[in-house]
Coordinates of C-alpha atoms and ligand atoms in Angstrom, one line a residue:
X95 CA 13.5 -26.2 53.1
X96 CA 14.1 -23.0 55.3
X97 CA 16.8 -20.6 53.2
X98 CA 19.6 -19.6 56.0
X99 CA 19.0 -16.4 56.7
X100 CA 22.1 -14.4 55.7
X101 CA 23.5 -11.2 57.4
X102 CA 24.4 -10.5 54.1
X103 CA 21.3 -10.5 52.1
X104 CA 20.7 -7.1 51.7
X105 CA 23.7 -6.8 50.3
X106 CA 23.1 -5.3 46.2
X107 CA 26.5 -5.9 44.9
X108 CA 29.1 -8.6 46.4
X109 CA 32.6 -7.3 46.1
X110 CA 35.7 -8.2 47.4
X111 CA 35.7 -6.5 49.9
X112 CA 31.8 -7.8 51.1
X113 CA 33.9 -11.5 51.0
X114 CA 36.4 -9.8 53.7
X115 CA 34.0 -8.6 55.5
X116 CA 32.2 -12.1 55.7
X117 CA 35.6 -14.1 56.6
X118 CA 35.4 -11.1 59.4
X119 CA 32.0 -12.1 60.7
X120 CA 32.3 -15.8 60.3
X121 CA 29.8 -16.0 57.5
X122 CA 30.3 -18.8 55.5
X123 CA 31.0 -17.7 51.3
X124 CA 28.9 -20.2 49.2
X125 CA 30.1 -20.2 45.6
X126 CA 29.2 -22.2 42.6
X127 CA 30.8 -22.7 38.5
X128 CA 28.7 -21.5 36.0
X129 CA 29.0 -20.5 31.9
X130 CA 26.1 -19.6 30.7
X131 CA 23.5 -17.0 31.0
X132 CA 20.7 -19.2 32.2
X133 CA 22.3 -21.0 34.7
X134 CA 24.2 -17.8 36.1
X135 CA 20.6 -16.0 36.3
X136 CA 19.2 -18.4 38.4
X137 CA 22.3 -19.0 40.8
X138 CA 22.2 -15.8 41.6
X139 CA 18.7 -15.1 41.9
X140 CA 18.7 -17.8 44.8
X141 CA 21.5 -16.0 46.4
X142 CA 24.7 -17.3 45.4
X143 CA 27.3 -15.1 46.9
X144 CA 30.1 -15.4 44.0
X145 CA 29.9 -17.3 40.4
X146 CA 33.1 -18.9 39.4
X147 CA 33.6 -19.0 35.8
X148 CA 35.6 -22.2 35.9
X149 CA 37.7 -23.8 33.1
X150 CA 36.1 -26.8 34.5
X151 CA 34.1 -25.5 31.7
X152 CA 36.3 -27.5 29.0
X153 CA 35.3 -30.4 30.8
X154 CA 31.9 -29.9 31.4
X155 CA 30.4 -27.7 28.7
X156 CA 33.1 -28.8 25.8
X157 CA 33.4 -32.6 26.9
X158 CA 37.1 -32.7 26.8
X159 CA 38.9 -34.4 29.4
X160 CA 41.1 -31.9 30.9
X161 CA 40.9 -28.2 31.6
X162 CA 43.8 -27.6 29.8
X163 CA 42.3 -27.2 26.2
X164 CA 39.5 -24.2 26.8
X165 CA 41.7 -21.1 24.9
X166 CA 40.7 -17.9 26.6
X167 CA 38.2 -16.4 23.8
X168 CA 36.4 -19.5 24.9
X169 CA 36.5 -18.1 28.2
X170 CA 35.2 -15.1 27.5
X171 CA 33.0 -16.1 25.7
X172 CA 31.4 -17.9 28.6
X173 CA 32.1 -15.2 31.1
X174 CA 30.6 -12.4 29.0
X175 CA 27.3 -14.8 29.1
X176 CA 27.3 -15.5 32.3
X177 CA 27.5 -11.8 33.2
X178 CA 24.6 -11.1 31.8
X179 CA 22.8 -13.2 33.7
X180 CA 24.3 -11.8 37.5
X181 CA 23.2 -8.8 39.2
X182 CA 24.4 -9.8 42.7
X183 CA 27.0 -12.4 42.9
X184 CA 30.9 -11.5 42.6
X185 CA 32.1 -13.2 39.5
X186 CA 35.5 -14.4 39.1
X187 CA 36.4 -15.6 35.8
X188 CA 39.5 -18.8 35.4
X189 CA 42.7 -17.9 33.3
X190 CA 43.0 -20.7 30.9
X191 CA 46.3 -22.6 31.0
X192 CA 49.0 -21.4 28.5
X193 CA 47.7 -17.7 29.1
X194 CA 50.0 -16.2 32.3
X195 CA 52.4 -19.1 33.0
X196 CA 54.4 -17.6 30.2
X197 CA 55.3 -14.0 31.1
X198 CA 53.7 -11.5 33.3
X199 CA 53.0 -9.4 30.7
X200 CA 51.3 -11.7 28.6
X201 CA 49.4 -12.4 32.2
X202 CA 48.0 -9.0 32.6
X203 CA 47.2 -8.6 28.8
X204 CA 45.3 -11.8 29.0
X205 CA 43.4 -10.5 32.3
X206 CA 42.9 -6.8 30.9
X207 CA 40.8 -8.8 27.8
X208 CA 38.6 -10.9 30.7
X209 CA 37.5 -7.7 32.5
X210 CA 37.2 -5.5 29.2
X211 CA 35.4 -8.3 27.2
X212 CA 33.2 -9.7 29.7
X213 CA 32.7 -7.4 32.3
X214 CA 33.5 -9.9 35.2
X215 CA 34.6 -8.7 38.8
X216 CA 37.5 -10.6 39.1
X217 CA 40.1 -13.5 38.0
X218 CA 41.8 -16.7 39.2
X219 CA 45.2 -18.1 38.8
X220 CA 46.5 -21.4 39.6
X221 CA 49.6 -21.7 41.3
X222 CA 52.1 -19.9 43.9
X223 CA 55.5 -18.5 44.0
X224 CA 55.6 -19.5 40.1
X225 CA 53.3 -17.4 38.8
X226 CA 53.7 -14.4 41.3
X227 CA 55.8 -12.2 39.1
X228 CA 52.1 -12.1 36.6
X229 CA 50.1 -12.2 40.1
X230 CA 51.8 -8.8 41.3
X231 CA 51.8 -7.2 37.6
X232 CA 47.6 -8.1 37.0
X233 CA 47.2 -6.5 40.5
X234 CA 49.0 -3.1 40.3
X235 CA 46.7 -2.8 36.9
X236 CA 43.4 -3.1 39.7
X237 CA 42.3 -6.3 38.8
X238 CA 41.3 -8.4 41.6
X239 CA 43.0 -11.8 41.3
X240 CA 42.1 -14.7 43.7
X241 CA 44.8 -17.7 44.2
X242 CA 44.4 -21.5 43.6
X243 CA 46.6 -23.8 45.6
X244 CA 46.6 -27.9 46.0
X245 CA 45.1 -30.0 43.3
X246 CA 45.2 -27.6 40.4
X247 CA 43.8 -28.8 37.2
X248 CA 45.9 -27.4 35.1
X249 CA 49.2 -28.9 36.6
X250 CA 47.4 -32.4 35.8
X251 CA 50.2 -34.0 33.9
X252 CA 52.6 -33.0 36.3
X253 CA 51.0 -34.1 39.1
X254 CA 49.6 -37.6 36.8
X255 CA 46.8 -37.9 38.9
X256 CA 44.1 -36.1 40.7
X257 CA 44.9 -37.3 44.3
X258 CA 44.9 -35.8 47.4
X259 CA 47.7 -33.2 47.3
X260 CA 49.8 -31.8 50.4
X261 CA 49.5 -35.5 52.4
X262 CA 53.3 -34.7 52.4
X263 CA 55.3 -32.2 54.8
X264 CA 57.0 -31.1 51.8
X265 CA 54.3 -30.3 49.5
X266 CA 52.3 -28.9 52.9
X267 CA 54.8 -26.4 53.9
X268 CA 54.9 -25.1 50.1
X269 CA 51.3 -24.8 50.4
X270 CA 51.0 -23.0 53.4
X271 CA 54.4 -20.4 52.0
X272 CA 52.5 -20.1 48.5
X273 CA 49.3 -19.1 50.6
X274 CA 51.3 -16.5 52.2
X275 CA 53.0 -15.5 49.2
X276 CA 49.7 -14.5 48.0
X277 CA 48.1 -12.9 50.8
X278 CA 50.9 -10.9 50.9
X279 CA 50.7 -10.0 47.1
X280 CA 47.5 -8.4 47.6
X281 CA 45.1 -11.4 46.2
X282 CA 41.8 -11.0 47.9
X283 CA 41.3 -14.9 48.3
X284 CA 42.8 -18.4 47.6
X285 CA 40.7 -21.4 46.6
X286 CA 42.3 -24.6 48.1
X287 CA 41.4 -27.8 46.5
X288 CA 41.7 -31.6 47.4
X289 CA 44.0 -31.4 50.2
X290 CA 43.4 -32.6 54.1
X291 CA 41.4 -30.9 56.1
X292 CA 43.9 -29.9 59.1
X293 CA 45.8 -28.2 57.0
X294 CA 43.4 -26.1 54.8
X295 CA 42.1 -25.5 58.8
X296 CA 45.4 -24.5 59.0
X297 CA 46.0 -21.5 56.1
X298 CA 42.2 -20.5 57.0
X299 CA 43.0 -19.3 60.5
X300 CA 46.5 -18.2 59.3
X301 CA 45.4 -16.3 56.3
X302 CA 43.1 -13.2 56.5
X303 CA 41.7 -13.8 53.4
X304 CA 39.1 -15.5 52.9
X305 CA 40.2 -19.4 52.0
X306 CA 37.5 -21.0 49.8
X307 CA 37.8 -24.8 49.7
X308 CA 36.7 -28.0 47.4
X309 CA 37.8 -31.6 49.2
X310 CA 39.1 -29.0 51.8
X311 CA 36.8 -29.7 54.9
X312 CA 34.7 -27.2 56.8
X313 CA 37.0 -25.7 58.8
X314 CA 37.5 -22.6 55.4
X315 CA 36.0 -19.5 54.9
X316 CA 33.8 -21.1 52.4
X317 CA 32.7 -23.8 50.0
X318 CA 32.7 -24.4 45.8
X319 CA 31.5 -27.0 43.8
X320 CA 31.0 -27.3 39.9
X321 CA 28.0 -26.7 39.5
X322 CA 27.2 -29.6 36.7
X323 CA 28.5 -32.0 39.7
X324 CA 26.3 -30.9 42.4
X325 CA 23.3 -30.6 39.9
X326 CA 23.8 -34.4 39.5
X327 CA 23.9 -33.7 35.4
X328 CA 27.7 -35.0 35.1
X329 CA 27.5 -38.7 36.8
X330 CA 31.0 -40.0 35.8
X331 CA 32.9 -37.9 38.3
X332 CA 32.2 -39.0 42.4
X333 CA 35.1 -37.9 44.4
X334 CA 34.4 -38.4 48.0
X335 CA 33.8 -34.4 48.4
X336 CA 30.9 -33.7 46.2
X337 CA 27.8 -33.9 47.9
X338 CA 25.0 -34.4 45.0
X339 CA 21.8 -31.6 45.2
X340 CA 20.1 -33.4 42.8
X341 CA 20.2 -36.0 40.2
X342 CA 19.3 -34.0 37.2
X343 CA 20.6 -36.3 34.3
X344 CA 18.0 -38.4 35.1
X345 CA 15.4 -36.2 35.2
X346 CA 16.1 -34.4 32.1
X347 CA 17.0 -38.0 30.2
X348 CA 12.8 -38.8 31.2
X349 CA 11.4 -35.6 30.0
X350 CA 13.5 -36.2 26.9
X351 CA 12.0 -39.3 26.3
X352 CA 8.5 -37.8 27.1
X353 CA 8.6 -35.6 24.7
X354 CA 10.2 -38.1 22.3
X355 CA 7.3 -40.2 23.5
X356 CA 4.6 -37.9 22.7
X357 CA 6.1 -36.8 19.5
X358 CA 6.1 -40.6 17.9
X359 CA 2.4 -40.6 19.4
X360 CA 1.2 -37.5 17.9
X361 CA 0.1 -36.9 21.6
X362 CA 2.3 -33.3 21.1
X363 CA 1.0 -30.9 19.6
X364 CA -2.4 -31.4 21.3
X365 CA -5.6 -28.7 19.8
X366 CA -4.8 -26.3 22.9
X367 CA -0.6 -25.9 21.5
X368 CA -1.6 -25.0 18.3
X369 CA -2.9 -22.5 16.1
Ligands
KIV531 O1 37.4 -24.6 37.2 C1 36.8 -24.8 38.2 O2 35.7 -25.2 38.3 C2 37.6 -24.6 39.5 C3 36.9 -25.0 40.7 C4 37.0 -26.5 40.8 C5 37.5 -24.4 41.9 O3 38.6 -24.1 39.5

């Protein structure tokens, strides 16, 4: 397949301010999850433009069924790896639940040990006017903070189920007033997630920031997707968004049983993988 050539690919570093610039000039931001090293290093080295450090990692890396377990030495423990790994790509790195809903200043102290623990660019915060007291405080200590509005994982048993949020006037108008909120604040971008497409359109050509969307439609500043989904390794999860790259599970579930295969067989080791 022929890569899209970006205006951006000469770019050595993506910052913040390389995302504004590409909201500017209509290029679309493509961003992907990642937590480890090995992953991150080859994201980046096809081009990614920023590496999300999701807490999607609790689901997908420590099997548990909601986000809201992963504790943030966890976190950084996955960021700091995945650092490694990135020479290009802008990475932004979750704030676990239970680590800035409290009080701002437990907010920023949680954010100051992300950046000095892992070295990441940036972090992400779920929620609006709520949690803007910590937004405001992690900012004026330089940290770049981007939002997350609609489904948000973390406000799972509230919600009670991960449906289309903002199909409502109510919950819209919130949305589009949280965005604001936000933008206003000084975050440098706002993911939206699950939530109809005319109105992420909406915030997108409202908002200068750049609006990154997943379930959001096309009409955003850009697109992420967990990586672990869109690599086809996770099969259990197939919201209508998630366009599937590959379907990885199966292929590493037949090497596995080649090599189990060959093993058995004492096909492996052969006279050439040996010494
Ligand atoms: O944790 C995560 O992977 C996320 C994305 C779904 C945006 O927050």
């Amino acid at each position: 397949m022929e890569p899209h050539i970006s205006k951006f690919v000469n770019v050595t570093k993506v910052t913040t301010h390389v995302l504004q610039e590409m909201k500017h000039k209509n290029e679309k931001i493509a961003m992907l999850t990642a937590y480890d090293f090995s992953m991150a290093r080859l994201l980046d080295k096809a081009g990614i433009d920023v590496i999300l450090v999701g807490d999607s990692a609790s689901n997908v890396m420590a099997g548990h069924t909601s986000t809201l377990p992963i504790t943030l030495n966890e976190m950084i423990y996955h960021a700091s790896s995945v650092i490694r790994g990135v020479k290009r790509a802008l990475v932004i790195v979750d704030m676990p639940f239970g680590t800035y809903q409290g009080n701002s200043k437990e907010a920023l102290s949680s954010a100051i040990r992300i950046m000095k623990e892992s070295g990441a660019d940036a972090v992400k915060m779920e929620g609006g006017r709520e949690v803007l007291e910590s937004v405001d405080r992690i900012l004026s200590a330089g940290i770049p903070v981007m939002g997350h509005l609609g489904l948000t994982p973390q406000s799972i048993h509230k919600f009670g189920t991960y449906v289309v949020r903002a199909t409502d006037e109510h919950e819209a108008l919130k949305l589009v007033e949280d965005a604001h909120l936000l933008e206003k604040a000084g975050c440098f971008g706002i993911v939206l997630e699950k939530i109809p497409a005319k109105l992420a359109a909406q915030v997108s050509s409202e908002i200068k920031i750049p609006i990154i969307g997943i379930g959001a439609g096309p009409n955003v500043d850009g697109q992420v997707l967990v990586l672990h989904d869109m690599l086809g390794i996770t099969q259990e999860f197939s919201p209508r968004f998630l366009r599937r790259y590959n379907n990885l599970s199966e292929e590493i579930q037949g090497s596995v049983k080649a090599y189990i295969k060959d093993v058995k067989t004492v096909d492996f080791p052969n006279e050439r993988e040996q010494y």
